[in-house]
Coordinates of C-alpha atoms (C1' of nucleotides) in Angstrom, one line a residue:
Chain A
M18 CA -18.3 7.4 -24.5
T19 CA -15.0 8.9 -25.5
A20 CA -13.0 6.0 -24.3
D21 CA -11.8 5.0 -27.7
L22 CA -10.4 8.4 -28.4
E23 CA -8.4 8.4 -25.3
I24 CA -7.3 4.9 -25.9
T25 CA -6.1 5.9 -29.3
R26 CA -4.2 8.8 -27.9
L27 CA -2.8 6.4 -25.3
R28 CA -1.3 4.3 -27.9
E29 CA 1.2 6.9 -28.9
S30 CA 1.9 8.1 -25.4
G31 CA 5.2 7.2 -24.0
G32 CA 5.8 4.2 -21.8
K33 CA 6.8 0.7 -22.3
G34 CA 3.8 -1.6 -22.3
F35 CA 3.2 -2.1 -18.6
E36 CA 3.9 1.5 -17.7
K37 CA 1.7 2.7 -20.5
V38 CA -1.3 0.5 -19.5
F39 CA -0.8 1.2 -15.8
A40 CA -0.6 4.9 -16.3
F41 CA -3.7 4.8 -18.5
L42 CA -5.8 2.9 -16.0
R43 CA -4.4 5.0 -13.2
E44 CA -5.5 8.1 -14.9
R45 CA -8.9 6.7 -15.6
L46 CA -9.4 5.7 -12.0
L47 CA -8.2 9.0 -10.6
A48 CA -10.2 11.0 -13.1
G49 CA -13.3 9.2 -12.1
S50 CA -14.3 7.9 -15.5
L51 CA -14.0 4.5 -13.9
R52 CA -16.0 4.5 -10.7
P53 CA -16.4 1.9 -8.0
G54 CA -18.7 -0.8 -9.0
D55 CA -17.9 -0.5 -12.7
R56 CA -16.9 -3.7 -14.4
L57 CA -14.0 -3.4 -16.9
I58 CA -14.3 -5.0 -20.3
P59 CA -12.9 -8.5 -20.6
E60 CA -9.1 -8.8 -20.4
R61 CA -8.8 -9.9 -24.0
D62 CA -10.7 -7.0 -25.4
L63 CA -9.1 -4.5 -23.1
A64 CA -5.7 -5.8 -24.0
A65 CA -6.5 -5.5 -27.6
Q66 CA -7.8 -2.0 -27.3
L67 CA -4.7 -0.9 -25.3
G68 CA -2.5 -2.6 -27.8
V69 CA -0.7 -4.9 -25.4
S70 CA -0.8 -8.5 -24.7
R71 CA -2.9 -10.1 -22.1
P72 CA -0.1 -11.0 -19.7
I73 CA 1.0 -7.4 -19.7
L74 CA -2.5 -6.1 -19.1
R75 CA -2.8 -8.6 -16.3
E76 CA 0.4 -7.3 -14.7
A77 CA -1.2 -3.9 -14.6
L78 CA -4.5 -5.2 -13.2
R79 CA -2.6 -7.2 -10.6
A80 CA -0.7 -4.0 -9.7
L81 CA -4.0 -2.2 -9.2
T82 CA -5.3 -5.1 -7.2
V83 CA -2.5 -4.9 -4.6
L84 CA -3.3 -1.2 -4.4
G85 CA -6.9 -2.2 -3.6
V86 CA -8.5 -0.2 -6.4
V87 CA -9.7 -3.0 -8.5
E88 CA -10.8 -6.6 -7.8
I89 CA -10.3 -9.4 -10.2
R90 CA -13.0 -11.9 -9.7
D91 CA -12.4 -15.3 -11.2
R92 CA -14.5 -16.0 -14.2
V93 CA -16.6 -12.9 -13.6
G94 CA -14.5 -9.9 -14.5
T95 CA -12.5 -7.0 -13.1
I96 CA -14.5 -4.6 -11.1
V97 CA -13.5 -1.2 -9.7
R98 CA -13.5 -1.2 -5.9
R99 CA -13.8 1.6 -3.4
P100 CA -10.3 1.7 -2.1
D101 CA -10.0 -0.5 0.9
P102 CA -7.6 0.9 3.5
S103 CA -6.8 -2.6 4.6
V104 CA -4.2 -2.9 1.9
L105 CA -2.2 -0.4 4.0
N106 CA -1.6 -3.3 6.3
D107 CA 0.2 -5.1 3.5
F108 CA 2.4 -2.2 2.9
F109 CA 3.3 -1.4 6.4
T110 CA 4.0 -5.0 7.1
F111 CA 6.6 -4.9 4.4
A112 CA 7.8 -1.4 5.1
F113 CA 8.7 -2.1 8.7
A114 CA 9.3 -5.8 8.7
Q115 CA 13.1 -6.0 8.5
Q116 CA 14.1 -3.1 10.6
S117 CA 13.4 -4.3 14.1
D118 CA 15.1 -1.2 15.5
V119 CA 12.3 0.9 14.2
V120 CA 9.8 -0.5 16.6
D121 CA 10.3 2.3 19.0
D122 CA 9.8 4.7 16.1
V123 CA 6.6 3.0 15.0
M124 CA 5.5 3.2 18.6
Q125 CA 5.8 7.0 18.4
A126 CA 3.3 6.9 15.5
R127 CA 1.0 4.6 17.5
I128 CA 1.1 7.0 20.4
A129 CA 0.3 9.9 18.0
I130 CA -2.7 8.1 16.5
E131 CA -4.1 6.9 19.8
C132 CA -3.8 10.3 21.5
Q133 CA -5.7 11.9 18.8
A134 CA -8.2 9.1 18.6
V135 CA -8.8 9.2 22.3
R136 CA -9.6 12.9 22.1
L137 CA -12.1 12.2 19.3
A138 CA -13.4 9.3 21.3
A139 CA -14.1 11.5 24.3
E140 CA -16.2 13.7 21.9
R141 CA -17.8 11.2 19.7
A142 CA -18.1 7.9 21.5
T143 CA -21.6 6.5 21.7
V144 CA -23.3 4.5 24.4
S145 CA -22.5 1.4 22.3
D146 CA -18.9 2.4 22.4
F147 CA -19.0 2.8 26.2
E148 CA -20.3 -0.8 26.4
K149 CA -17.6 -2.2 24.3
L150 CA -15.0 -0.3 26.2
Q151 CA -16.5 -1.6 29.4
Q152 CA -16.3 -5.2 28.1
A153 CA -12.7 -4.7 26.9
L154 CA -11.9 -3.4 30.4
A155 CA -13.4 -6.4 32.0
R156 CA -11.4 -8.7 29.8
I157 CA -8.2 -6.9 30.9
V158 CA -9.1 -7.6 34.5
E159 CA -10.0 -11.2 33.8
T160 CA -6.8 -12.0 31.9
I161 CA -4.5 -10.1 34.1
D162 CA -2.5 -13.2 35.0
D163 CA -2.5 -14.7 31.5
P164 CA 0.3 -13.3 29.3
D165 CA -1.2 -14.3 26.0
G166 CA -4.8 -13.4 26.8
G167 CA -3.8 -10.3 28.7
S168 CA -1.8 -9.0 25.7
A169 CA -4.7 -9.6 23.5
A170 CA -7.1 -7.9 25.9
D171 CA -4.8 -4.9 26.2
F172 CA -4.6 -4.5 22.5
D173 CA -8.3 -5.0 22.1
F174 CA -9.0 -2.2 24.6
H175 CA -6.8 0.2 22.7
R176 CA -8.3 -0.8 19.4
T177 CA -11.8 -0.2 20.8
V178 CA -10.7 3.3 21.9
V179 CA -9.5 4.1 18.5
H180 CA -12.7 2.8 16.9
A181 CA -14.7 5.0 19.3
G182 CA -12.9 8.0 17.8
K183 CA -14.9 7.3 14.6
S184 CA -12.1 8.4 12.3
E185 CA -11.6 5.9 9.5
T186 CA -8.1 7.2 8.8
L187 CA -7.0 6.9 12.3
I188 CA -8.5 3.4 12.6
V189 CA -6.7 2.2 9.5
L190 CA -3.4 3.7 10.6
H191 CA -3.7 2.3 14.0
S192 CA -4.6 -1.1 12.8
S193 CA -1.5 -1.2 10.5
L194 CA 0.8 0.0 13.1
S195 CA -0.5 -2.4 15.7
G196 CA 0.1 -5.2 13.3
I197 CA 3.7 -4.3 13.1
L198 CA 4.2 -3.9 16.8
M199 CA 2.5 -7.2 17.5
R200 CA 4.6 -9.0 15.0
S201 CA 7.8 -7.5 16.2
H202 CA 7.4 -7.6 20.0
R203 CA 5.1 -10.4 20.5
G204 CA 6.5 -11.5 23.8
R205 CA 7.0 -8.0 25.1
R206 CA 4.4 -8.3 27.7
E207 CA 5.7 -11.5 29.2
L208 CA 8.7 -9.9 30.9
L209 CA 6.4 -7.4 32.4
Q210 CA 4.8 -10.0 34.5
V211 CA 7.7 -9.8 36.9
F212 CA 6.6 -6.6 38.5
D213 CA 3.7 -6.9 40.8
S214 CA 2.9 -3.2 40.5
M215 CA 2.4 -3.9 36.9
K216 CA -1.0 -5.5 37.4
T217 CA -2.6 -2.6 39.2
Y218 CA -1.0 -0.3 36.7
L219 CA -2.5 -2.1 33.8
I220 CA -6.0 -2.2 35.3
E221 CA -6.1 1.3 36.9
D222 CA -4.6 3.0 33.9
H223 CA -7.1 1.6 31.5
R224 CA -9.9 2.4 33.8
R225 CA -8.8 6.0 34.0
I226 CA -8.7 6.2 30.2
F227 CA -12.2 4.7 30.1
D228 CA -13.4 7.2 32.7
A229 CA -12.0 10.1 30.8
I230 CA -13.7 9.1 27.7
V231 CA -17.0 8.6 29.4
G232 CA -16.5 11.9 31.1
R233 CA -16.2 13.6 27.7
D234 CA -12.9 15.2 28.6
P235 CA -10.6 15.1 25.6
E236 CA -7.9 17.0 27.3
H237 CA -7.8 14.7 30.3
A238 CA -8.2 11.6 28.2
E239 CA -5.1 12.4 26.1
R240 CA -3.1 13.2 29.2
V241 CA -4.0 9.9 30.9
L242 CA -3.3 7.9 27.8
R243 CA 0.0 9.6 27.3
E244 CA 0.9 8.9 30.9
H245 CA -0.1 5.3 30.3
F246 CA 2.3 5.0 27.5
A247 CA 5.1 6.7 29.4
I248 CA 4.6 4.4 32.4
G249 CA 4.5 1.3 30.2
D250 CA 7.7 2.5 28.5
D251 CA 9.3 2.9 32.0
F252 CA 8.3 -0.6 33.0
R253 CA 9.9 -1.9 29.9
R254 CA 13.0 0.0 30.5
R255 CA 13.3 -1.2 34.1
A256 CA 12.6 -4.8 32.9
A257 CA 15.2 -4.5 30.2
I258 CA 17.8 -3.2 32.7
G259 CA 17.0 -5.6 35.5
E260 CA 17.0 -8.6 33.4
S261 CA 19.6 -7.8 30.8
D262 CA 21.9 -10.3 32.4
A263 CA 19.5 -13.1 33.1
R264 CA 17.9 -13.1 29.7
S265 CA 19.8 -11.4 27.0
A266 CA 17.6 -13.0 24.4
S267 CA 17.6 -11.2 21.1
Chain B
M18 CA 21.0 -22.5 1.8
T19 CA 17.7 -24.2 2.6
A20 CA 15.8 -22.4 -0.1
D21 CA 15.1 -25.5 -2.1
L22 CA 13.5 -27.3 0.8
E23 CA 11.1 -24.5 1.4
I24 CA 10.4 -24.2 -2.2
T25 CA 9.5 -27.8 -2.4
R26 CA 7.2 -27.5 0.5
L27 CA 5.7 -24.5 -1.1
R28 CA 4.7 -26.5 -4.1
E29 CA 2.1 -28.4 -2.2
S30 CA 0.9 -25.5 -0.2
G31 CA -2.5 -24.1 -1.0
G32 CA -3.0 -21.3 -3.4
K33 CA -3.6 -20.9 -7.0
G34 CA -0.5 -19.9 -8.9
F35 CA -0.2 -16.3 -8.2
E36 CA -1.4 -16.4 -4.7
K37 CA 1.0 -19.2 -4.0
V38 CA 4.0 -17.4 -5.5
F39 CA 3.1 -14.1 -3.9
A40 CA 2.6 -15.7 -0.5
F41 CA 5.9 -17.4 -0.9
L42 CA 7.9 -14.3 -1.8
R43 CA 6.0 -12.4 0.9
E44 CA 7.0 -14.8 3.6
R45 CA 10.6 -14.7 2.4
L46 CA 10.7 -11.0 2.4
L47 CA 9.1 -10.7 5.9
A48 CA 11.1 -13.5 7.4
G49 CA 14.3 -11.8 6.2
S50 CA 15.7 -14.6 4.2
L51 CA 15.5 -12.1 1.4
R52 CA 17.2 -8.9 2.4
P53 CA 17.5 -5.5 0.8
G54 CA 20.1 -5.5 -1.9
D55 CA 19.7 -9.2 -2.7
R56 CA 19.2 -10.1 -6.3
L57 CA 16.6 -12.7 -7.0
I58 CA 17.4 -15.5 -9.4
P59 CA 16.4 -15.0 -13.0
E60 CA 12.6 -15.0 -13.7
R61 CA 12.9 -18.1 -15.8
D62 CA 14.7 -20.1 -13.2
L63 CA 12.6 -18.8 -10.3
A64 CA 9.4 -19.5 -12.2
A65 CA 10.6 -23.0 -12.8
Q66 CA 11.5 -23.6 -9.2
L67 CA 8.2 -22.3 -8.0
G68 CA 6.4 -24.4 -10.5
V69 CA 4.6 -21.6 -12.3
S70 CA 4.8 -19.9 -15.6
R71 CA 6.8 -16.8 -16.1
P72 CA 3.8 -14.5 -16.7
I73 CA 2.4 -15.6 -13.3
L74 CA 5.7 -15.0 -11.6
R75 CA 5.9 -11.6 -13.2
E76 CA 2.5 -10.8 -11.9
A77 CA 3.7 -11.5 -8.4
L78 CA 6.9 -9.6 -8.9
R79 CA 5.0 -6.7 -10.3
A80 CA 2.7 -6.8 -7.3
L81 CA 5.7 -6.6 -5.0
T82 CA 7.0 -3.7 -7.1
V83 CA 4.0 -1.5 -6.5
L84 CA 4.4 -2.3 -2.8
G85 CA 7.9 -1.0 -3.1
V86 CA 9.7 -4.1 -1.8
V87 CA 11.4 -5.1 -4.9
E88 CA 12.7 -3.4 -8.0
I89 CA 12.7 -5.0 -11.4
R90 CA 15.6 -3.6 -13.3
D91 CA 15.5 -4.1 -17.0
R92 CA 18.1 -6.6 -18.2
V93 CA 19.7 -6.7 -14.8
G94 CA 17.4 -8.6 -12.5
T95 CA 15.0 -8.3 -9.6
I96 CA 16.5 -6.8 -6.5
V97 CA 15.1 -6.5 -3.0
R98 CA 14.6 -2.9 -2.0
R99 CA 14.4 -1.3 1.4
P100 CA 10.8 -0.4 1.4
D101 CA 10.4 3.1 0.0
P102 CA 7.6 5.0 1.8
S103 CA 6.9 7.0 -1.3
V104 CA 4.7 4.2 -2.5
L105 CA 2.3 5.2 0.2
N106 CA 1.6 8.3 -1.8
D107 CA 0.6 6.1 -4.7
F108 CA -1.9 4.3 -2.5
F109 CA -3.3 7.3 -0.7
T110 CA -3.8 9.0 -4.0
F111 CA -6.1 6.2 -5.1
A112 CA -7.6 5.7 -1.7
F113 CA -8.9 9.2 -1.3
A114 CA -9.2 10.3 -4.8
Q115 CA -13.0 10.2 -5.2
Q116 CA -14.1 10.8 -1.6
S117 CA -13.4 14.4 -1.0
D118 CA -15.4 14.1 2.1
V119 CA -12.7 12.2 3.9
V120 CA -10.4 15.2 3.9
D121 CA -11.5 16.2 7.3
D122 CA -10.9 12.7 8.5
V123 CA -7.4 12.7 7.0
M124 CA -6.8 16.0 8.7
Q125 CA -7.4 14.4 12.0
A126 CA -4.6 12.0 11.3
R127 CA -2.4 14.8 10.2
I128 CA -3.0 16.6 13.5
A129 CA -2.2 13.4 15.3
I130 CA 1.1 13.0 13.5
E131 CA 2.1 16.6 13.9
C132 CA 1.2 16.9 17.5
Q133 CA 3.4 13.9 18.3
A134 CA 6.1 15.1 16.0
V135 CA 6.3 18.5 17.6
R136 CA 6.7 17.0 21.0
L137 CA 9.6 14.9 19.7
A138 CA 10.9 18.0 17.9
A139 CA 11.0 19.9 21.1
E140 CA 13.1 17.1 22.6
R141 CA 15.3 16.1 19.7
A142 CA 15.6 19.1 17.4
T143 CA 19.2 20.0 16.6
V144 CA 20.7 23.5 16.0
S145 CA 20.5 22.6 12.4
D146 CA 16.8 22.0 12.7
F147 CA 16.4 25.4 14.5
E148 CA 18.0 27.1 11.5
K149 CA 15.8 25.3 9.1
L150 CA 12.7 26.2 11.1
Q151 CA 13.9 29.8 11.2
Q152 CA 14.2 29.9 7.5
A153 CA 10.8 28.3 7.0
L154 CA 9.4 30.9 9.3
A155 CA 11.0 33.7 7.4
R156 CA 9.5 32.3 4.2
I157 CA 6.1 32.4 5.7
V158 CA 6.5 36.0 6.5
E159 CA 7.8 36.8 3.0
T160 CA 5.0 35.0 1.2
I161 CA 2.2 36.2 3.4
D162 CA 0.5 38.0 0.5
D163 CA 1.1 35.3 -2.1
P164 CA -1.5 32.5 -2.0
D165 CA 0.6 30.0 -3.8
G166 CA 3.9 30.7 -2.3
G167 CA 2.3 31.2 1.1
S168 CA 0.6 27.8 1.0
A169 CA 3.9 26.2 0.1
A170 CA 5.8 28.0 2.8
D171 CA 3.1 27.0 5.4
F172 CA 3.3 23.4 4.4
D173 CA 7.1 23.5 4.4
F174 CA 7.2 24.8 7.9
H175 CA 5.1 22.0 9.1
R176 CA 7.1 19.5 7.2
T177 CA 10.3 20.9 8.8
V178 CA 8.8 20.5 12.2
V179 CA 8.0 16.9 11.6
H180 CA 11.4 16.2 10.3
A181 CA 12.9 17.8 13.4
G182 CA 11.0 15.1 15.4
K183 CA 13.5 12.6 13.9
S184 CA 10.9 9.9 13.6
E185 CA 11.0 8.2 10.3
T186 CA 7.6 6.7 10.7
L187 CA 6.0 10.0 11.5
I188 CA 7.8 11.7 8.6
V189 CA 6.5 9.1 6.2
L190 CA 3.0 9.3 7.4
H191 CA 3.0 13.0 7.4
S192 CA 4.3 13.2 3.9
S193 CA 1.6 10.9 2.6
L194 CA -1.2 12.6 4.4
S195 CA 0.0 16.0 3.3
G196 CA 0.0 14.8 -0.2
I197 CA -3.6 14.0 0.0
L198 CA -4.6 17.2 1.7
M199 CA -2.7 19.3 -0.9
R200 CA -4.2 17.5 -3.8
S201 CA -7.7 17.7 -2.4
H202 CA -7.9 21.2 -1.1
R203 CA -5.3 22.9 -3.2
G204 CA -7.1 26.2 -3.2
R205 CA -8.1 26.1 0.4
R206 CA -5.8 28.9 1.4
E207 CA -7.0 31.3 -1.2
L208 CA -10.3 32.0 0.5
L209 CA -8.5 32.6 3.7
Q210 CA -7.0 35.7 2.3
V211 CA -10.2 37.6 3.0
F212 CA -9.6 37.9 6.6
D213 CA -7.0 40.4 7.6
S214 CA -6.6 38.9 11.0
M215 CA -5.5 35.8 9.1
K216 CA -2.1 37.2 8.3
T217 CA -1.1 37.9 11.9
Y218 CA -2.5 34.6 12.9
L219 CA -0.4 32.7 10.4
I220 CA 2.8 34.5 11.3
E221 CA 2.3 34.6 15.1
D222 CA 1.1 31.0 15.4
H223 CA 4.0 29.6 13.6
R224 CA 6.4 31.7 15.6
R225 CA 4.9 30.5 18.8
I226 CA 5.4 26.9 17.6
F227 CA 9.0 27.7 16.8
D228 CA 9.6 29.2 20.1
A229 CA 8.1 26.3 21.9
I230 CA 10.4 23.9 20.1
V231 CA 13.4 26.0 20.8
G232 CA 12.3 26.3 24.4
R233 CA 12.4 22.5 24.6
D234 CA 8.9 22.4 26.0
P235 CA 7.0 19.4 24.4
E236 CA 3.9 20.0 26.4
H237 CA 3.6 23.7 25.3
A238 CA 4.6 22.9 21.8
E239 CA 1.8 20.5 21.4
R240 CA -0.7 22.8 22.9
V241 CA 0.2 25.7 20.7
L242 CA 0.2 23.5 17.6
R243 CA -3.2 22.1 18.5
E244 CA -4.5 25.6 19.0
H245 CA -3.0 26.5 15.6
F246 CA -5.0 23.8 13.9
A247 CA -8.2 24.7 15.8
I248 CA -7.9 28.3 14.8
G249 CA -7.2 27.4 11.2
D250 CA -10.2 25.2 11.2
D251 CA -12.3 28.0 12.7
F252 CA -11.1 30.4 9.9
R253 CA -12.1 27.9 7.3
R254 CA -15.5 27.4 8.9
R255 CA -16.1 31.1 8.9
A256 CA -14.9 31.5 5.4
A257 CA -17.2 28.6 4.3
I258 CA -20.2 30.1 5.9
G259 CA -19.5 33.7 4.8
E260 CA -18.9 32.7 1.2
S261 CA -21.2 29.7 0.8
D262 CA -23.5 31.8 -1.4
A263 CA -20.9 33.6 -3.5
R264 CA -18.9 30.5 -4.4
S265 CA -20.5 27.2 -3.9
A266 CA -17.8 25.6 -5.9
S267 CA -17.4 21.9 -5.6
Chain C
dG18 C1' -47.3 -18.2 -20.1
dT19 C1' -44.1 -19.5 -16.8
dA20 C1' -40.6 -22.2 -14.9
dT21 C1' -37.0 -25.3 -15.2
dG22 C1' -32.8 -27.5 -17.0
dC23 C1' -29.1 -28.1 -20.0
dA24 C1' -25.5 -26.5 -23.2
dA25 C1' -23.0 -23.0 -25.8
dT26 C1' -20.4 -19.2 -24.5
dC27 C1' -17.9 -15.8 -21.9
dT28 C1' -14.2 -14.9 -18.6
dG29 C1' -10.5 -15.2 -15.8
dG30 C1' -6.2 -18.4 -14.6
dT31 C1' -2.4 -20.4 -16.4
dA32 C1' 1.1 -22.5 -19.4
dT33 C1' 4.4 -22.5 -23.6
dG34 C1' 7.4 -21.0 -26.5
dA35 C1' 9.4 -17.5 -29.0
dC36 C1' 11.5 -13.0 -30.2
dC37 C1' 13.7 -8.5 -29.0
dA38 C1' 17.0 -5.3 -27.0
dA39 C1' 20.4 -4.1 -24.0
dG40 C1' 23.6 -5.1 -20.0
dG41 C1' 27.5 -8.3 -18.6
dT42 C1' 31.2 -11.0 -19.4
dA43 C1' 34.6 -13.7 -21.2
dA44 C1' 37.2 -14.8 -25.2
dG45 C1' 40.1 -13.1 -28.8
dA46 C1' 42.8 -9.4 -31.1
dG47 C1' 46.1 -5.9 -30.6
Chain D
dC8 C1' 48.2 -6.4 -20.4
dT9 C1' 44.6 -3.8 -22.5
dC10 C1' 40.9 -3.2 -25.4
dT11 C1' 37.5 -4.6 -28.4
dT12 C1' 33.9 -7.7 -29.7
dA13 C1' 30.9 -11.5 -29.9
dC14 C1' 28.1 -14.2 -27.1
dC15 C1' 25.1 -15.2 -23.4
dT16 C1' 22.1 -13.6 -19.9
dT17 C1' 17.9 -11.3 -18.4
dG18 C1' 14.0 -8.6 -18.4
dG19 C1' 10.0 -7.0 -21.7
dT20 C1' 6.7 -8.5 -24.6
dC21 C1' 3.7 -11.1 -27.6
dA22 C1' 0.7 -14.8 -29.5
dT23 C1' -1.7 -18.8 -28.8
dA24 C1' -3.8 -22.4 -26.5
dC25 C1' -6.2 -24.9 -22.9
dC26 C1' -8.8 -25.3 -18.5
dA27 C1' -12.7 -24.6 -15.3
dG28 C1' -16.3 -22.4 -13.6
dA29 C1' -19.7 -18.6 -14.0
dT30 C1' -23.2 -16.7 -17.1
dT31 C1' -26.6 -16.6 -20.2
dG32 C1' -30.0 -18.0 -23.3
dC33 C1' -32.7 -21.1 -25.5
dA34 C1' -35.4 -25.2 -25.6
dT35 C1' -38.3 -28.0 -23.3
dA36 C1' -41.5 -29.4 -19.8
dC37 C1' -45.2 -28.1 -16.8

DNA sequence: GTATGCAATCTGGTATGACCAAGGTAAGAG
DNA sequence: CTCTTACCTTGGTCATACCAGATTGCATAC
């Protein structure tokens, strides 16, 4: 192959060590001359060919690792991976970690994702998806009095809906965003327990969403889901106002 | 501060060098004990405190760098950054480089983001946003016969809409997704030129979106935008069928 | 001829120590 | 007091070495 030629040309190209190596590998990955499943040559050899030391090469490989494009397997080698969207979780986690005030903003994105996903779900959901949704729904009913379990069941239902949409991208984004929201507002559901009307809202709303999906009505499904979010937001608002004196915690 | 105590505890914690260090820094960043603007202690000292060698420490720092959470400044130090969403572009570029078949899937996510954003835009857009949208609209009209410029104008209008939604998260996601779509289907618009009805569609649709935003009607805005995407998809479908023989490129 | 077992070898994981270049800073000159 | 300069700091890189486990291949046993 023509690898050596390009490597030679790489030597003179600008960049300072790491940048040079990273850019080289990056180009190779993007161009497709390095495809998923390929195993890179040993670090020592690769470092020598690239004209850098092994630590520097490893910095570049490690950088590619966190991007999910390669996998360094101990005592085996470095292999090119099919990019795993799960690394997005890593990023989003960092990206929205500190700013707790962006939770509402992230929530907007979650709504966006779910509303689109529920549309797709209404079109693409399989019988298997229906069953999973049914189960998720049942769990919501079962755990209606349990804050922890209820929160998990709620999240699980929404996750199932998104999965039923069969869009890998939406699934990934939703997963990442959910992670942030769960981390930030873990106890959000607890204060909702105060309202009795809350319980029926939780059950009925989710059931309506389920029905809309089963009924293959994307338009209706989105409307119901959007309503669901709006009502939930309203509950939170009322809870925040009503209890702002009693519990001004964080 | 209590840094030393935690560092000590870190020493015994599981993990093999890099993993250990990365996990430690990760936790520190997420917990907020390391905040944007902070400067880490010198690599040598930090490596010593963490009980690892400098190359390993640098691997961890480099990993955090590609995630955009820290910035290593030559001969200055390592400083914590406010996560820069632009690194998402880096990731998405890799993630969807080879698989051109995921473009449709990514498009679903883009639709999701924009539909939510246009709702917010209808609620939150300022007069300044109106002006920008107006300008973007004018550019679409001007460049209606120019494939390159037209494509840029089209994209710019949509970008302006999302920005008018005032949601940082949506803006970030949209930017990243748009990057992929532009890279993957750069010449997508060219083949649309064949249809004469296309031009009026492009101009009228965008104007309707603009009107809906100015009219402060979220519901209508989303409906129009969704229609816009559907029609565009239809045009592409027709173009693909009609020209599948003539140009079976890629 | 095939199968099994052991050892040389390969590969990543990590540590040390050293050198360079440039930014920062404090001491010294004016 | 100001300005210059020498020194120290700090990241950037390199070369070498050792470890441990995975791999591989050869030799031996069946």
